[in-house]
Short mmCIF file of C-alpha atoms in Angstrom, two decimals:
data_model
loop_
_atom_site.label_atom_id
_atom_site.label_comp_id
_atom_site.label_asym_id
_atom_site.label_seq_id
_atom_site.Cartn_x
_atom_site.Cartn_y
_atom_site.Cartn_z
CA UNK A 1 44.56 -68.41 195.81
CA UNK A 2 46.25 -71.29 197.65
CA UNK A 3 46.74 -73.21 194.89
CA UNK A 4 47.85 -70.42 193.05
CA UNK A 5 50.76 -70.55 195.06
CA UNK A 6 51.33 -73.91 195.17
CA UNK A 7 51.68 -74.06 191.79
CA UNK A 8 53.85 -71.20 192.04
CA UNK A 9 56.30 -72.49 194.10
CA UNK A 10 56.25 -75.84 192.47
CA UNK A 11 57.25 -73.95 189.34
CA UNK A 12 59.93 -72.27 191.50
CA UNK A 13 61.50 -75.64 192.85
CA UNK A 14 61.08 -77.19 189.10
CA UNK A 15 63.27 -74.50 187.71
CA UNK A 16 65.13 -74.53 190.40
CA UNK A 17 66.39 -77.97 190.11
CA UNK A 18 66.51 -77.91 186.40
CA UNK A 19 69.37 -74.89 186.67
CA UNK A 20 70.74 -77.36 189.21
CA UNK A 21 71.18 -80.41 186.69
CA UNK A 22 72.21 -77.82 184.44
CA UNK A 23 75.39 -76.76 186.30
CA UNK A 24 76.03 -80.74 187.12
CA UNK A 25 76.24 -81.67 183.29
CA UNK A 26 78.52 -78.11 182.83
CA UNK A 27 81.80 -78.96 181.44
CA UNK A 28 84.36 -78.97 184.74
CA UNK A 29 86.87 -77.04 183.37
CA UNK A 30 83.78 -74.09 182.80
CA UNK A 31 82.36 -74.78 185.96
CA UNK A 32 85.99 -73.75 187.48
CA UNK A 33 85.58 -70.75 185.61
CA UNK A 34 82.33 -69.91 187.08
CA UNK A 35 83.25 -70.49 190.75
CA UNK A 36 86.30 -68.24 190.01
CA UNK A 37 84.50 -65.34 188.61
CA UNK A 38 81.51 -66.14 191.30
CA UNK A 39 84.15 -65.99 194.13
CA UNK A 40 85.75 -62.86 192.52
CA UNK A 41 82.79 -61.09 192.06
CA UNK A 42 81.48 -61.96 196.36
CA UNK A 43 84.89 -60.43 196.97
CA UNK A 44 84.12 -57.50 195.25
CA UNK A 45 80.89 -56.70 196.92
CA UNK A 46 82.39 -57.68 200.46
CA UNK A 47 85.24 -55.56 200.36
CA UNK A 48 82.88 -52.08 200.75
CA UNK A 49 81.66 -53.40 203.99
CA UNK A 50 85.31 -54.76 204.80
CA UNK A 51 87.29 -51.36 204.26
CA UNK A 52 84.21 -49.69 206.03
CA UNK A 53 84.98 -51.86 209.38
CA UNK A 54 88.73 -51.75 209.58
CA UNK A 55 88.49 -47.93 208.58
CA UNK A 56 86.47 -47.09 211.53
CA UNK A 57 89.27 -48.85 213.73
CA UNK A 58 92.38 -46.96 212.65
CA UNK A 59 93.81 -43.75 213.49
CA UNK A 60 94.33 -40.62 210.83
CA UNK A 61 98.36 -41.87 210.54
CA UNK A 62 97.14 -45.22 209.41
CA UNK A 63 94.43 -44.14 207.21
CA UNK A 64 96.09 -41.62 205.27
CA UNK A 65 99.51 -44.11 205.21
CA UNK A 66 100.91 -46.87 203.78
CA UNK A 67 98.39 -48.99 205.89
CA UNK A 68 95.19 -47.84 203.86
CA UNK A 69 93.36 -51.69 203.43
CA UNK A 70 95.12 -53.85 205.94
CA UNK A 71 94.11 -54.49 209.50
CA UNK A 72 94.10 -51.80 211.60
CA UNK A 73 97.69 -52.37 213.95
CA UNK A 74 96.00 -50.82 216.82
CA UNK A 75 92.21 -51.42 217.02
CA UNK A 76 90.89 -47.82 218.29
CA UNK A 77 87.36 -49.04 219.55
CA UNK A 78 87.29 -45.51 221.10
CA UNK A 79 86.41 -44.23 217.50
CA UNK A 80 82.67 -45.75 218.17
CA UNK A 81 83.24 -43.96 221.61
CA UNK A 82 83.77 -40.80 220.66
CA UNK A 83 81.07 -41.41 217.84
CA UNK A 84 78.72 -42.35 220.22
CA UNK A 85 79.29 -39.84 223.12
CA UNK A 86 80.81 -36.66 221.35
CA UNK A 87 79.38 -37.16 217.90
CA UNK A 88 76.38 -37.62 219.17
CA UNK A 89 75.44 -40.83 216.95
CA UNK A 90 73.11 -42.09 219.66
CA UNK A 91 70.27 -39.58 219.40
CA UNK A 92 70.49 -39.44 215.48
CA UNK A 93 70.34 -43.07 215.04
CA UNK A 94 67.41 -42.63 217.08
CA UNK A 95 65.69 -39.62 215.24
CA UNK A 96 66.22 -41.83 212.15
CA UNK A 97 64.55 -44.84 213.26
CA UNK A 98 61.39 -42.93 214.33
CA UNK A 99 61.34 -41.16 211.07
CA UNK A 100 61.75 -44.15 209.14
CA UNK A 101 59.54 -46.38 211.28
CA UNK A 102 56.29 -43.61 211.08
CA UNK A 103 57.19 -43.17 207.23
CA UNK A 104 57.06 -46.59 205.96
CA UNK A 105 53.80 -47.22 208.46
CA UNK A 106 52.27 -43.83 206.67
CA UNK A 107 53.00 -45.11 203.41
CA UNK A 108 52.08 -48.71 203.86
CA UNK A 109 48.28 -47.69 205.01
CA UNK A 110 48.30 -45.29 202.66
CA UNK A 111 48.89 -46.95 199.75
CA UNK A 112 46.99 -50.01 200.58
CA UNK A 113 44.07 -48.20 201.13
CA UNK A 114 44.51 -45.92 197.91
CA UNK A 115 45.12 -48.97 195.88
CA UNK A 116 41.99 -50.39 197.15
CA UNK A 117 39.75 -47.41 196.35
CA UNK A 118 41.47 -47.81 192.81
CA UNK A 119 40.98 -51.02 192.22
CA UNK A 120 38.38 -52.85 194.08
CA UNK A 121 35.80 -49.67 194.10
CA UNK A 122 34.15 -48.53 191.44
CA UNK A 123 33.49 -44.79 190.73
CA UNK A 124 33.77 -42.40 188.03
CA UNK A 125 36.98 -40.72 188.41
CA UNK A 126 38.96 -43.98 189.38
CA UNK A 127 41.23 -44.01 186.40
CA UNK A 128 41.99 -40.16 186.20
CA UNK A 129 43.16 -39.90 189.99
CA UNK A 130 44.80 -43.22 189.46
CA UNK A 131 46.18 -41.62 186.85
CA UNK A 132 47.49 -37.93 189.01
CA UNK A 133 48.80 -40.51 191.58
CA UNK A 134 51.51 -41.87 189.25
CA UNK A 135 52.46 -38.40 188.38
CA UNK A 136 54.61 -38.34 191.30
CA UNK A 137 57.00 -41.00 189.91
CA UNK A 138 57.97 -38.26 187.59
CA UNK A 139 58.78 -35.28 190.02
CA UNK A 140 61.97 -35.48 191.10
CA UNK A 141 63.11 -34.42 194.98
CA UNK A 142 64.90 -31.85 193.69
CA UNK A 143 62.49 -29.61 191.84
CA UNK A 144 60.42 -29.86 194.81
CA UNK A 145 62.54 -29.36 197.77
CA UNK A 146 62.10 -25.45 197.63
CA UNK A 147 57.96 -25.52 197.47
CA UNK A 148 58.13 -28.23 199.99
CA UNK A 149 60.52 -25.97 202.09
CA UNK A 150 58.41 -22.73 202.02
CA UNK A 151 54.45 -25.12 202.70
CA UNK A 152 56.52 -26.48 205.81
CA UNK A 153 58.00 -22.74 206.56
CA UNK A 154 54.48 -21.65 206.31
CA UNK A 155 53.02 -24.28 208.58
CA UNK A 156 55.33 -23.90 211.26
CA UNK A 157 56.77 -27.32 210.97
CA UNK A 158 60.65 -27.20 210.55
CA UNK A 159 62.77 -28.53 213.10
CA UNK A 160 59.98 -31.59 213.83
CA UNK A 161 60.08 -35.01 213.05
CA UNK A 162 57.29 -34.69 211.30
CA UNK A 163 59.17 -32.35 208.97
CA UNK A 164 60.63 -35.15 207.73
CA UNK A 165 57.53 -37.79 208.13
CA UNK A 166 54.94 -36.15 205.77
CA UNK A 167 57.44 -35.41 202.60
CA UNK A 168 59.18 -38.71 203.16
CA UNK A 169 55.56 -40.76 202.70
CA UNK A 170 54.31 -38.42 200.63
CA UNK A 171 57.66 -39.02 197.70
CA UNK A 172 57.09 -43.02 198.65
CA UNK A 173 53.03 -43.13 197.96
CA UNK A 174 53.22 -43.50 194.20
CA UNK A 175 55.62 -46.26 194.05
CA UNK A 176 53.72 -48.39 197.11
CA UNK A 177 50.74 -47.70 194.76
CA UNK A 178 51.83 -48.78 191.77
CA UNK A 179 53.38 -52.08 193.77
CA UNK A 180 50.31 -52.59 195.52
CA UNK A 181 48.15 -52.58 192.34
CA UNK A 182 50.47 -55.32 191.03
CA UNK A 183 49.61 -57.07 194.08
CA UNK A 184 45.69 -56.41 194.37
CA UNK A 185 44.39 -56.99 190.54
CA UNK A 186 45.60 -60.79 191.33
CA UNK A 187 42.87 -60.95 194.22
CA UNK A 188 40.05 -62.47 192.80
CA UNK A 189 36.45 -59.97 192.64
CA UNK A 190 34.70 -63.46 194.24
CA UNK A 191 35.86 -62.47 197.68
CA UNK A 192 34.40 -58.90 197.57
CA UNK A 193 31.04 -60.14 196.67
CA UNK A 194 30.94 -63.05 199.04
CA UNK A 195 32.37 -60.85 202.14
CA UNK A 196 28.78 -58.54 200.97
CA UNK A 197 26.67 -61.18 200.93
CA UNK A 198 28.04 -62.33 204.60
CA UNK A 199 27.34 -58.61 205.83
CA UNK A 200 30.75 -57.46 205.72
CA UNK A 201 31.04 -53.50 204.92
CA UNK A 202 33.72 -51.96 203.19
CA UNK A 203 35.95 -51.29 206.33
CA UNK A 204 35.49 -55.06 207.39
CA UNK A 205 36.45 -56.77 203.88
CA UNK A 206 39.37 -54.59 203.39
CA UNK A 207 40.96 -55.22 206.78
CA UNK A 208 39.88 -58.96 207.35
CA UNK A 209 39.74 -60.15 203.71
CA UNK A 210 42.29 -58.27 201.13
CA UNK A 211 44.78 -56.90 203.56
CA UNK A 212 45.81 -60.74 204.90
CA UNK A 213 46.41 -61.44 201.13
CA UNK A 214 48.61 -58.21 201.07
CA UNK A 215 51.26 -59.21 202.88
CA UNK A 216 53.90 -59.72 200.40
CA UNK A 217 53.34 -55.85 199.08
CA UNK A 218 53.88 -55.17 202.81
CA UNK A 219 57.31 -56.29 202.67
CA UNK A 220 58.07 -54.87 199.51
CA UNK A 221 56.40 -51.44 200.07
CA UNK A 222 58.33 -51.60 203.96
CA UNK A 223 61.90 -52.54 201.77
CA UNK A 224 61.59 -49.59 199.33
CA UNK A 225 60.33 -46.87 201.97
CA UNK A 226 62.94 -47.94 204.12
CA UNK A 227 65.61 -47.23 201.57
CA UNK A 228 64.53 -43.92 200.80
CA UNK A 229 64.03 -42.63 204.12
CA UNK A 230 67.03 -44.21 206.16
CA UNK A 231 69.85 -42.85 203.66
CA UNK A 232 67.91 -39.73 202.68
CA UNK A 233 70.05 -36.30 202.94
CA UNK A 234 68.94 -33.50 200.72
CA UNK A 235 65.42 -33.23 202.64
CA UNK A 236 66.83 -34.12 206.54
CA UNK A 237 69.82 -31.27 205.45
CA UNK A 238 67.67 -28.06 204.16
CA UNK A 239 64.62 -28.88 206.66
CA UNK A 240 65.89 -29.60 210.01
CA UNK A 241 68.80 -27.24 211.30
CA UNK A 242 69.18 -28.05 215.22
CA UNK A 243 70.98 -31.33 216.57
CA UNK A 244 67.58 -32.36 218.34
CA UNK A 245 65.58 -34.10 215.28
CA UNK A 246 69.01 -34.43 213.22
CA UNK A 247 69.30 -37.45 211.28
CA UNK A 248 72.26 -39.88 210.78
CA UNK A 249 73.06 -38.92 207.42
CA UNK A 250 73.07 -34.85 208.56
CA UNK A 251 74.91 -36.29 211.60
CA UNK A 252 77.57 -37.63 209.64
CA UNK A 253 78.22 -34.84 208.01
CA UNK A 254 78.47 -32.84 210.89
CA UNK A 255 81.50 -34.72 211.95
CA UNK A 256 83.72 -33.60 209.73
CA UNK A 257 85.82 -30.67 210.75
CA UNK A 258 86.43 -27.32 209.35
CA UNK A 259 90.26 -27.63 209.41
CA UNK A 260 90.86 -31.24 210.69
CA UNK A 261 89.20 -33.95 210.45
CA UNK A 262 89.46 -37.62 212.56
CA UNK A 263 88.46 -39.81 210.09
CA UNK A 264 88.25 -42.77 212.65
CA UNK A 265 85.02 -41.63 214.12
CA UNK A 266 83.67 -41.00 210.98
CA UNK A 267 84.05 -44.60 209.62
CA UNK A 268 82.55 -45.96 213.11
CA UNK A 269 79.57 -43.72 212.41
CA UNK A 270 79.60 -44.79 209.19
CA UNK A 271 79.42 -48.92 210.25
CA UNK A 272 76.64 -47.79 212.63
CA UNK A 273 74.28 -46.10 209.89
CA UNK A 274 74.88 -48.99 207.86
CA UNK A 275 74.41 -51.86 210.40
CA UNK A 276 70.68 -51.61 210.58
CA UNK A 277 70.83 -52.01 206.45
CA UNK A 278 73.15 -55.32 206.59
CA UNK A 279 70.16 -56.72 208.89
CA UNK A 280 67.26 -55.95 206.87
CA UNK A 281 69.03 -57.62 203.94
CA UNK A 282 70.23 -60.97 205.52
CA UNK A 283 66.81 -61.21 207.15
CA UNK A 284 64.57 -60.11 204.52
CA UNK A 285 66.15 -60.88 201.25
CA UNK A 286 64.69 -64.19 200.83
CA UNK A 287 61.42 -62.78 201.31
CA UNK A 288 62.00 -59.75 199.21
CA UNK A 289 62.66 -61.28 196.09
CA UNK A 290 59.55 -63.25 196.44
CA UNK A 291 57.11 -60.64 196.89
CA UNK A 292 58.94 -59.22 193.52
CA UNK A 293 58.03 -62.22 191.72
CA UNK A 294 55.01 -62.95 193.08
CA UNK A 295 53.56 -58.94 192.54
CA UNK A 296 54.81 -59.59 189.03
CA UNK A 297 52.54 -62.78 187.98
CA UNK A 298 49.88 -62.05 186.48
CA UNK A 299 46.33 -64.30 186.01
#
């Protein structure tokens, strides 16, 4: 498996400088051409994030002006005050990282463990249920939210963070499978038999021989959860109706007047929802992209 990856990243690096010497031996006038559009196109994707910022420092007057993109001529930091404190953002930033956080750990577990029953284990109905699992890539959140909605009615658990917890990992479980599998058919069978023969159970080769292996299908299983529970709205709007367990997407929402509206507050709340996003990406997007390529060799 080591070398596996060594010649994996070799091939990376190889490539790599090939598209390098490719760009050196570009014609300069083209290569100007590229750096233009290149620039052009970083500005484009910046300037979301840019008009987010200086929208969350300006007043209504400016906003709704002749002052719409420019830099805010009086920086109102008391929008992210007044987010904070009488918007509430504090406790809903909050109530979205703990439903997030026990979501993606669900899901993770879940999967792994699911994938390794499908995979590594062999019984009779392996392929069928593998089979029913996948199903759930086709139902979409909207056909199910009423059903889902009268089960948690039933069961007495609206208005609880785990309201949110159990549909949230249940809507992620078929993708993590499906990565995971991607992931697990590259382990080789060797390891299973030789953790037997050294008087490991099942419990003890799963945790201390395939799930070190797993680790890039961690990361990518933790990247996708984490996208569809930290922006989800649909599920955290019709499920959960008092401020306690509200979510920042819900919370958002809730800022916005009936007659007026201060839009400065808004946009703060806004930057603050989106902050722990920005993060994730410049930390983890290196990493991302190779667990993608990695879960998608094959042999």
């Amino acid at each position: 498996m080591a070398d596996k990856n060594r010649v994996k990243k070799k091939a990376s690096a190889y490539e790599y400088q090939e598209i390098e010497y490719n760009i050196k031996q570009t014609n300069p006038v083209v290569k100007v051409f590229i750096y233009i559009f290149l620039i052009i196109w970083a500005v484009i994707n910046i300037f979301p994030i840019y008009f987010m910022f200086t929208f969350s420092l300006k007043s209504n007057d400016e906003i709704f002006g002749e002052n719409i993109i420019g830099l805010p001529r009086n920086w109102l930091w008391s929008n992210y005050v007044s987010a904070m404190n009488t918007g509430n953002m504090g406790r809903y930033f909050l109530n979205s990282l703990i439903v997030t956080i026990a979501a993606i750990a669900i899901s993770i577990m879940a999967a792994l463990m699911a994938t390794y029953a499908l995979t590594r284990i062999k019984w009779r109905a392996s392929k069928l249920m593998n089979s029913f699992l996948m199903l759930g890539l086709t139902i979409p959140l909207q056909a199910s939210i009423v059903p889902v909605y009268v089960i948690l009615s039933k069961a007495h658990w609206l208005n609880k963070y785990s309201t949110l917890i159990i549909p949230y990992s249940a809507f992620t479980l078929s993708m993590s499978i499906l990565i995971c599998t991607g992931f697990m058919v590259d382990i080789p069978y060797d390891l299973d038999e030789s953790a037997r023969i050294d008087g490991c159970g099942l419990w003890r080769t799963f945790f201390s021989i395939i799930l070190p292996l797993m680790k890039p299908a961690l990361s990518t299983i933790g990247i996708y959860a984490y996208l569809q529970c930290w922006n989800e709205f649909m599920f955290a709007n019709v499920f959960i109706s008092d401020s306690a367990h509200r979510t920042l997407p819900v919370g958002i929402k809730a800022l916005s007047g009936a007659y007026t509206t201060d839009w400065g507050p808004i946009g703060a709340a806004l930057v603050i929802a989106t902050f722990p996003t920005l993060i994730v990406y410049i930390f983890l997007s290196r990493k991302i992209q190779e667990s993608f390529i990695a879960g998608a060799v094959k042999g």
